[in-house]
Short mmCIF file of C-alpha atoms in Angstrom, two decimals:
data_model
loop_
_atom_site.label_atom_id
_atom_site.label_comp_id
_atom_site.label_asym_id
_atom_site.label_seq_id
_atom_site.Cartn_x
_atom_site.Cartn_y
_atom_site.Cartn_z
CA UNK A 1 -32.75 64.44 -52.22
CA UNK A 2 -33.19 67.27 -49.71
CA UNK A 3 -34.19 70.63 -51.12
CA UNK A 4 -32.77 74.01 -50.10
CA UNK A 5 -33.64 74.87 -46.52
CA UNK A 6 -35.22 77.99 -45.11
CA UNK A 7 -32.62 79.83 -43.05
CA UNK A 8 -32.98 79.77 -39.27
CA UNK A 9 -33.88 83.45 -38.89
CA UNK A 10 -36.76 83.16 -41.35
CA UNK A 11 -37.87 79.85 -39.83
CA UNK A 12 -38.04 81.45 -36.39
CA UNK A 13 -40.00 84.41 -37.75
CA UNK A 14 -42.41 82.11 -39.56
CA UNK A 15 -43.02 80.02 -36.45
CA UNK A 16 -43.48 83.09 -34.28
CA UNK A 17 -46.32 84.19 -36.54
CA UNK A 18 -46.63 86.81 -39.27
CA UNK A 19 -49.19 88.77 -41.22
CA UNK A 20 -48.81 87.53 -44.81
CA UNK A 21 -51.22 89.24 -47.22
CA UNK A 22 -52.22 87.40 -50.38
CA UNK A 23 -51.12 89.92 -53.00
CA UNK A 24 -53.76 91.11 -55.53
CA UNK A 25 -53.16 91.91 -59.19
CA UNK A 26 -53.37 95.55 -60.27
CA UNK A 27 -54.74 96.04 -63.79
CA UNK A 28 -55.56 98.97 -66.04
CA UNK A 29 -58.99 99.40 -67.65
CA UNK A 30 -57.51 97.57 -70.65
CA UNK A 31 -56.68 94.66 -68.35
CA UNK A 32 -52.95 95.12 -68.68
CA UNK A 33 -50.58 95.08 -65.71
CA UNK A 34 -50.71 98.40 -63.84
CA UNK A 35 -47.10 98.57 -62.66
CA UNK A 36 -47.51 101.73 -60.58
CA UNK A 37 -50.37 100.37 -58.48
CA UNK A 38 -48.88 96.87 -58.35
CA UNK A 39 -45.73 98.24 -56.74
CA UNK A 40 -47.78 100.55 -54.52
CA UNK A 41 -49.62 97.53 -53.11
CA UNK A 42 -46.35 95.82 -52.24
CA UNK A 43 -45.08 98.98 -50.53
CA UNK A 44 -48.35 99.33 -48.64
CA UNK A 45 -48.09 95.81 -47.23
CA UNK A 46 -44.50 96.27 -46.13
CA UNK A 47 -45.15 99.73 -44.67
CA UNK A 48 -48.07 98.21 -42.75
CA UNK A 49 -45.67 95.80 -41.04
CA UNK A 50 -46.51 92.61 -42.91
CA UNK A 51 -43.90 89.93 -42.32
CA UNK A 52 -44.34 88.31 -45.70
CA UNK A 53 -46.02 88.46 -49.09
CA UNK A 54 -47.83 85.68 -50.93
CA UNK A 55 -47.78 86.15 -54.70
CA UNK A 56 -49.25 84.10 -57.59
CA UNK A 57 -51.96 82.78 -55.28
CA UNK A 58 -55.76 82.81 -55.64
CA UNK A 59 -55.98 86.52 -54.79
CA UNK A 60 -53.38 87.27 -57.49
CA UNK A 61 -55.61 85.30 -59.90
CA UNK A 62 -54.55 81.84 -61.03
CA UNK A 63 -55.11 82.95 -64.66
CA UNK A 64 -51.84 84.93 -64.65
CA UNK A 65 -50.27 81.62 -65.72
CA UNK A 66 -52.18 81.50 -69.00
CA UNK A 67 -49.90 82.21 -71.99
CA UNK A 68 -52.33 84.79 -73.39
CA UNK A 69 -51.70 86.98 -70.33
CA UNK A 70 -48.01 86.18 -69.75
CA UNK A 71 -48.08 87.65 -66.25
CA UNK A 72 -46.83 84.87 -64.01
CA UNK A 73 -43.10 85.64 -64.13
CA UNK A 74 -43.45 89.42 -64.35
CA UNK A 75 -45.78 89.63 -61.34
CA UNK A 76 -43.53 87.40 -59.22
CA UNK A 77 -40.47 89.38 -60.24
CA UNK A 78 -42.08 92.78 -59.63
CA UNK A 79 -43.14 91.92 -56.09
CA UNK A 80 -39.74 90.49 -55.18
CA UNK A 81 -37.89 93.45 -56.71
CA UNK A 82 -40.11 96.02 -54.98
CA UNK A 83 -39.71 94.21 -51.67
CA UNK A 84 -35.93 94.22 -52.02
CA UNK A 85 -35.92 97.94 -52.80
CA UNK A 86 -38.11 98.63 -49.79
CA UNK A 87 -35.86 96.68 -47.46
CA UNK A 88 -32.79 98.51 -48.74
CA UNK A 89 -34.55 101.81 -48.05
CA UNK A 90 -35.24 100.89 -44.43
CA UNK A 91 -31.75 99.34 -44.04
CA UNK A 92 -31.08 97.40 -40.85
CA UNK A 93 -34.40 98.24 -39.23
CA UNK A 94 -36.29 95.72 -41.34
CA UNK A 95 -37.37 92.45 -39.72
CA UNK A 96 -37.13 89.18 -41.70
CA UNK A 97 -39.41 89.09 -44.73
CA UNK A 98 -40.80 85.82 -46.10
CA UNK A 99 -41.59 85.77 -49.82
CA UNK A 100 -44.12 83.05 -50.58
CA UNK A 101 -44.84 81.98 -54.16
CA UNK A 102 -48.02 80.17 -55.06
CA UNK A 103 -47.26 76.92 -56.89
CA UNK A 104 -49.83 74.69 -58.55
CA UNK A 105 -50.47 72.24 -61.36
CA UNK A 106 -49.26 68.76 -62.15
CA UNK A 107 -45.86 67.70 -60.84
CA UNK A 108 -43.88 68.98 -63.82
CA UNK A 109 -45.65 72.33 -63.75
CA UNK A 110 -45.30 72.69 -59.97
CA UNK A 111 -41.59 71.89 -60.11
CA UNK A 112 -41.10 74.45 -62.90
CA UNK A 113 -43.04 77.11 -60.96
CA UNK A 114 -41.06 76.43 -57.80
CA UNK A 115 -37.76 76.65 -59.70
CA UNK A 116 -38.79 80.00 -61.19
CA UNK A 117 -39.82 81.35 -57.79
CA UNK A 118 -36.54 80.24 -56.21
CA UNK A 119 -34.59 81.90 -59.02
CA UNK A 120 -36.50 85.15 -58.40
CA UNK A 121 -35.65 85.14 -54.70
CA UNK A 122 -38.72 83.58 -53.12
CA UNK A 123 -38.22 81.57 -49.95
CA UNK A 124 -41.20 79.20 -49.71
CA UNK A 125 -43.66 77.60 -52.13
CA UNK A 126 -47.35 77.63 -51.19
CA UNK A 127 -48.38 74.33 -52.78
CA UNK A 128 -51.93 74.01 -54.12
CA UNK A 129 -53.05 70.47 -54.93
CA UNK A 130 -56.31 71.02 -56.80
CA UNK A 131 -54.85 69.97 -60.17
CA UNK A 132 -54.23 66.44 -58.93
CA UNK A 133 -57.96 65.75 -58.88
CA UNK A 134 -58.85 62.47 -57.20
CA UNK A 135 -55.25 61.30 -56.70
CA UNK A 136 -54.72 59.17 -53.59
CA UNK A 137 -52.44 59.98 -50.69
CA UNK A 138 -49.46 58.07 -52.11
CA UNK A 139 -49.51 60.10 -55.34
CA UNK A 140 -50.13 63.37 -53.50
CA UNK A 141 -47.27 62.83 -51.07
CA UNK A 142 -44.88 61.81 -53.87
CA UNK A 143 -45.83 65.02 -55.70
CA UNK A 144 -45.17 67.11 -52.60
CA UNK A 145 -41.82 65.44 -51.95
CA UNK A 146 -40.64 66.24 -55.46
CA UNK A 147 -41.59 69.91 -55.16
CA UNK A 148 -39.95 70.00 -51.71
CA UNK A 149 -36.71 69.02 -53.44
CA UNK A 150 -36.85 72.44 -55.14
CA UNK A 151 -38.11 74.73 -52.35
CA UNK A 152 -39.33 74.61 -48.76
CA UNK A 153 -43.08 74.02 -48.71
CA UNK A 154 -45.97 75.93 -47.20
CA UNK A 155 -48.85 73.45 -47.30
CA UNK A 156 -52.22 74.70 -48.46
CA UNK A 157 -55.64 73.31 -47.58
CA UNK A 158 -57.75 75.35 -50.02
CA UNK A 159 -61.53 75.14 -49.82
CA UNK A 160 -63.22 73.29 -52.71
CA UNK A 161 -65.38 76.34 -53.60
CA UNK A 162 -62.37 78.11 -55.11
CA UNK A 163 -60.42 75.21 -56.57
CA UNK A 164 -59.28 73.08 -53.66
CA UNK A 165 -60.04 69.46 -52.79
CA UNK A 166 -60.75 67.45 -49.67
CA UNK A 167 -57.65 66.16 -47.88
CA UNK A 168 -57.79 63.75 -44.96
CA UNK A 169 -56.00 63.51 -41.64
CA UNK A 170 -53.62 60.80 -42.85
CA UNK A 171 -52.51 62.93 -45.78
CA UNK A 172 -51.67 65.80 -43.44
CA UNK A 173 -49.70 63.45 -41.18
CA UNK A 174 -47.59 62.29 -44.09
CA UNK A 175 -47.28 65.77 -45.56
CA UNK A 176 -46.11 67.34 -42.30
CA UNK A 177 -43.51 64.58 -41.94
CA UNK A 178 -41.72 65.78 -45.11
CA UNK A 179 -38.56 67.43 -43.70
CA UNK A 180 -38.75 70.49 -46.00
CA UNK A 181 -42.32 71.38 -45.00
CA UNK A 182 -42.06 74.55 -42.91
CA UNK A 183 -45.68 75.70 -42.58
CA UNK A 184 -49.29 74.93 -43.49
CA UNK A 185 -52.02 77.37 -44.45
CA UNK A 186 -55.28 75.87 -43.23
CA UNK A 187 -58.13 77.23 -45.36
CA UNK A 188 -60.92 74.69 -45.84
CA UNK A 189 -63.48 77.06 -44.23
CA UNK A 190 -64.60 73.99 -42.27
CA UNK A 191 -63.95 73.37 -38.57
CA UNK A 192 -63.89 69.57 -38.93
CA UNK A 193 -61.40 69.73 -41.79
CA UNK A 194 -59.31 72.24 -39.83
CA UNK A 195 -59.10 69.74 -36.98
CA UNK A 196 -57.98 67.05 -39.43
CA UNK A 197 -54.92 69.17 -40.25
CA UNK A 198 -54.11 69.79 -36.59
CA UNK A 199 -54.44 66.11 -35.70
CA UNK A 200 -52.34 65.11 -38.70
CA UNK A 201 -49.57 67.55 -37.81
CA UNK A 202 -49.58 66.36 -34.20
CA UNK A 203 -49.27 62.74 -35.32
CA UNK A 204 -46.40 63.57 -37.69
CA UNK A 205 -43.96 64.22 -34.86
CA UNK A 206 -43.18 67.68 -36.26
CA UNK A 207 -45.77 69.71 -34.39
CA UNK A 208 -43.12 71.99 -32.92
CA UNK A 209 -41.46 72.53 -36.32
CA UNK A 210 -44.33 73.16 -38.72
CA UNK A 211 -45.86 76.65 -38.39
CA UNK A 212 -49.64 76.75 -38.59
CA UNK A 213 -51.25 79.67 -40.41
CA UNK A 214 -54.92 80.39 -40.66
CA UNK A 215 -56.35 80.83 -44.12
CA UNK A 216 -59.90 80.47 -42.80
CA UNK A 217 -61.05 83.98 -43.68
CA UNK A 218 -64.39 83.21 -42.03
CA UNK A 219 -62.75 82.47 -38.66
CA UNK A 220 -59.53 84.48 -38.53
CA UNK A 221 -59.59 85.72 -34.94
CA UNK A 222 -61.15 82.51 -33.61
CA UNK A 223 -58.33 80.47 -35.16
CA UNK A 224 -55.62 82.74 -33.76
CA UNK A 225 -57.05 82.67 -30.23
CA UNK A 226 -57.48 78.90 -30.04
CA UNK A 227 -55.12 76.29 -28.60
CA UNK A 228 -55.48 72.64 -29.50
CA UNK A 229 -54.28 70.02 -27.01
CA UNK A 230 -53.76 66.46 -28.20
CA UNK A 231 -50.99 63.81 -28.31
CA UNK A 232 -48.11 63.27 -30.70
CA UNK A 233 -47.16 60.01 -32.41
CA UNK A 234 -45.60 58.74 -29.17
CA UNK A 235 -48.62 59.59 -27.05
CA UNK A 236 -46.97 62.61 -25.44
CA UNK A 237 -49.10 65.72 -24.86
CA UNK A 238 -48.71 68.45 -27.46
CA UNK A 239 -50.30 71.87 -27.84
CA UNK A 240 -50.80 73.41 -31.28
CA UNK A 241 -52.05 76.83 -32.31
CA UNK A 242 -52.16 79.17 -35.28
CA UNK A 243 -49.43 81.75 -34.94
CA UNK A 244 -50.17 83.85 -38.02
CA UNK A 245 -52.27 84.18 -41.12
CA UNK A 246 -51.77 84.01 -44.87
CA UNK A 247 -54.99 85.58 -45.98
CA UNK A 248 -56.79 87.28 -48.82
CA UNK A 249 -58.71 89.20 -46.18
CA UNK A 250 -55.42 90.68 -44.97
CA UNK A 251 -54.83 92.11 -48.46
CA UNK A 252 -57.05 94.96 -47.23
CA UNK A 253 -56.76 97.05 -44.06
CA UNK A 254 -53.37 95.42 -43.52
CA UNK A 255 -51.99 97.85 -40.97
CA UNK A 256 -54.95 97.05 -38.71
CA UNK A 257 -54.33 93.33 -39.22
CA UNK A 258 -50.74 93.77 -38.02
CA UNK A 259 -51.98 95.48 -34.86
CA UNK A 260 -54.56 92.76 -34.34
CA UNK A 261 -52.04 89.94 -34.61
CA UNK A 262 -49.68 91.75 -32.24
CA UNK A 263 -52.41 92.05 -29.66
CA UNK A 264 -53.39 88.40 -30.02
CA UNK A 265 -49.76 87.35 -29.60
CA UNK A 266 -49.59 89.34 -26.38
CA UNK A 267 -52.71 87.64 -25.02
CA UNK A 268 -51.48 84.17 -26.01
CA UNK A 269 -48.00 84.70 -24.54
CA UNK A 270 -49.29 85.94 -21.19
CA UNK A 271 -51.95 83.18 -21.12
CA UNK A 272 -54.43 85.59 -19.62
CA UNK A 273 -58.15 85.43 -20.25
CA UNK A 274 -59.21 86.53 -23.71
CA UNK A 275 -60.74 90.02 -23.49
CA UNK A 276 -64.38 90.17 -24.49
CA UNK A 277 -63.70 92.83 -27.08
CA UNK A 278 -61.43 90.40 -28.97
CA UNK A 279 -64.31 87.93 -29.12
CA UNK A 280 -66.52 90.72 -30.43
CA UNK A 281 -63.82 91.58 -32.95
CA UNK A 282 -63.89 87.97 -34.14
CA UNK A 283 -67.51 88.22 -35.25
CA UNK A 284 -67.01 91.71 -36.67
CA UNK A 285 -64.08 90.49 -38.78
CA UNK A 286 -66.14 87.58 -40.11
CA UNK A 287 -69.01 89.95 -40.94
CA UNK A 288 -66.63 92.26 -42.78
CA UNK A 289 -65.15 89.30 -44.63
CA UNK A 290 -68.61 88.16 -45.75
CA UNK A 291 -69.18 91.55 -47.37
CA UNK A 292 -65.83 91.46 -49.18
CA UNK A 293 -65.62 87.75 -50.08
CA UNK A 294 -69.25 87.26 -51.17
CA UNK A 295 -70.02 83.79 -49.73
CA UNK A 296 -73.68 84.49 -50.57
CA UNK A 297 -72.78 83.77 -54.21
CA UNK A 298 -70.23 81.03 -53.66
CA UNK A 299 -67.36 83.57 -53.36
CA UNK A 300 -67.89 84.70 -56.95
CA UNK A 301 -67.33 88.32 -55.89
CA UNK A 302 -64.30 87.61 -53.71
CA UNK A 303 -61.54 89.14 -55.83
CA UNK A 304 -63.66 92.09 -57.03
CA UNK A 305 -64.60 92.68 -53.38
CA UNK A 306 -60.95 92.93 -52.36
CA UNK A 307 -60.29 95.18 -55.33
CA UNK A 308 -63.21 97.44 -54.45
CA UNK A 309 -61.86 98.13 -50.96
CA UNK A 310 -58.41 98.90 -52.40
CA UNK A 311 -59.93 101.03 -55.18
CA UNK A 312 -61.76 103.18 -52.66
CA UNK A 313 -58.46 103.81 -50.90
CA UNK A 314 -56.62 104.65 -54.13
CA UNK A 315 -54.37 101.59 -53.95
CA UNK A 316 -55.96 100.31 -57.16
CA UNK A 317 -57.21 102.35 -60.11
CA UNK A 318 -60.22 100.04 -60.55
CA UNK A 319 -61.52 96.63 -59.62
CA UNK A 320 -60.81 95.02 -63.01
CA UNK A 321 -59.80 91.36 -63.13
CA UNK A 322 -58.48 89.24 -65.98
CA UNK A 323 -62.00 87.92 -66.50
CA UNK A 324 -64.14 90.72 -68.04
CA UNK A 325 -67.27 89.05 -66.65
CA UNK A 326 -66.03 89.07 -63.05
CA UNK A 327 -67.33 91.93 -60.91
CA UNK A 328 -69.16 92.73 -57.70
CA UNK A 329 -72.50 91.02 -57.27
CA UNK A 330 -75.66 93.11 -56.85
CA UNK A 331 -75.77 94.44 -53.31
CA UNK A 332 -72.12 93.68 -52.57
CA UNK A 333 -71.01 97.32 -52.74
CA UNK A 334 -73.74 98.26 -50.26
CA UNK A 335 -72.56 95.48 -47.96
CA UNK A 336 -69.01 96.85 -48.08
CA UNK A 337 -70.45 100.29 -47.24
CA UNK A 338 -72.28 98.77 -44.29
CA UNK A 339 -69.29 97.05 -42.71
CA UNK A 340 -67.03 100.06 -43.21
CA UNK A 341 -69.59 102.23 -41.41
CA UNK A 342 -70.26 99.64 -38.70
CA UNK A 343 -66.62 98.80 -37.94
CA UNK A 344 -64.44 101.87 -38.61
CA UNK A 345 -61.79 100.43 -36.27
CA UNK A 346 -61.12 97.70 -38.87
CA UNK A 347 -60.42 100.22 -41.63
CA UNK A 348 -57.06 101.92 -42.27
CA UNK A 349 -58.11 104.67 -44.71
CA UNK A 350 -56.22 107.37 -42.80
CA UNK A 351 -52.96 105.40 -42.86
CA UNK A 352 -53.26 104.81 -46.60
CA UNK A 353 -54.17 108.44 -47.35
CA UNK A 354 -51.10 109.66 -45.46
CA UNK A 355 -48.69 107.56 -47.54
CA UNK A 356 -50.37 106.88 -50.89
CA UNK A 357 -48.39 109.42 -52.91
CA UNK A 358 -45.16 107.96 -51.54
CA UNK A 359 -46.18 104.42 -52.52
CA UNK A 360 -47.33 105.46 -56.01
CA UNK A 361 -44.07 107.23 -56.85
#
């Protein structure tokens, strides 16, 4: 059975490449949903020019699904509702917007999550496979096909450090061949594993149909500037490249991310030499990401790091997470200070300050 398809306008936008921030969760000091700041974040991303939103993903905190919190449906609904209101306010000037819902768990859970997201107006399911443990390719592909019967799929290669699992080249070939797969977020934080996805997509015969998005927060600019030349399943030459990003890193300083992607698109379309300052920006972005994501402690401070940047801007009231023991690691705040001072061109404090009252209305 074929699932509902993504309409042609959204497919074209997705393939062209978008900034899709991974939406955080705004909480009060009592660790209850902070509706005002949650909606403000959504408005900030759309005002920044983001072409999509990813909700109920790692950055939103997987624990929203736990019955004791009861936040999964409300958070999905709030983001979709706020996005619809924003688009109505800007009328016909708004470009296509892709709403991406994180979907995880065993097959029954993933199908139920995808059905809920579709009902709430989401367009694509970002499918996380960590719950399937050591399942082989046959079981994994069957799982993906069943979820694809409910919604178009955005594949997700999530690094093992935050709940993902290793996935081989043959899996990605078979996954990309599923007709209702529209994109893949490649986020293993591993260059060899990243190449496995590219080679698998090329061999699937759908290299021109499946949009590739970087989720490698440690190599954002490098991914977006690279072209990969190989052969398809018939031995014909094919060129693949990342056209956009679905990133936790782009949950902060989003307006600057939109400018960055626009500039990279211009360079890639004209096929001129990559300016040296873009290569410098690649290392600066990775350095900034290290301060925010805390790889020094196995990414334990990743979500608090994102929250801290947003808190400083007023987009969050605090950096609270659903886990009361989760916070910045010692020295992480100083590292965020350092990168903000070293790379002021990455920071969009002035943009946020000019519009914050409007977004918090």
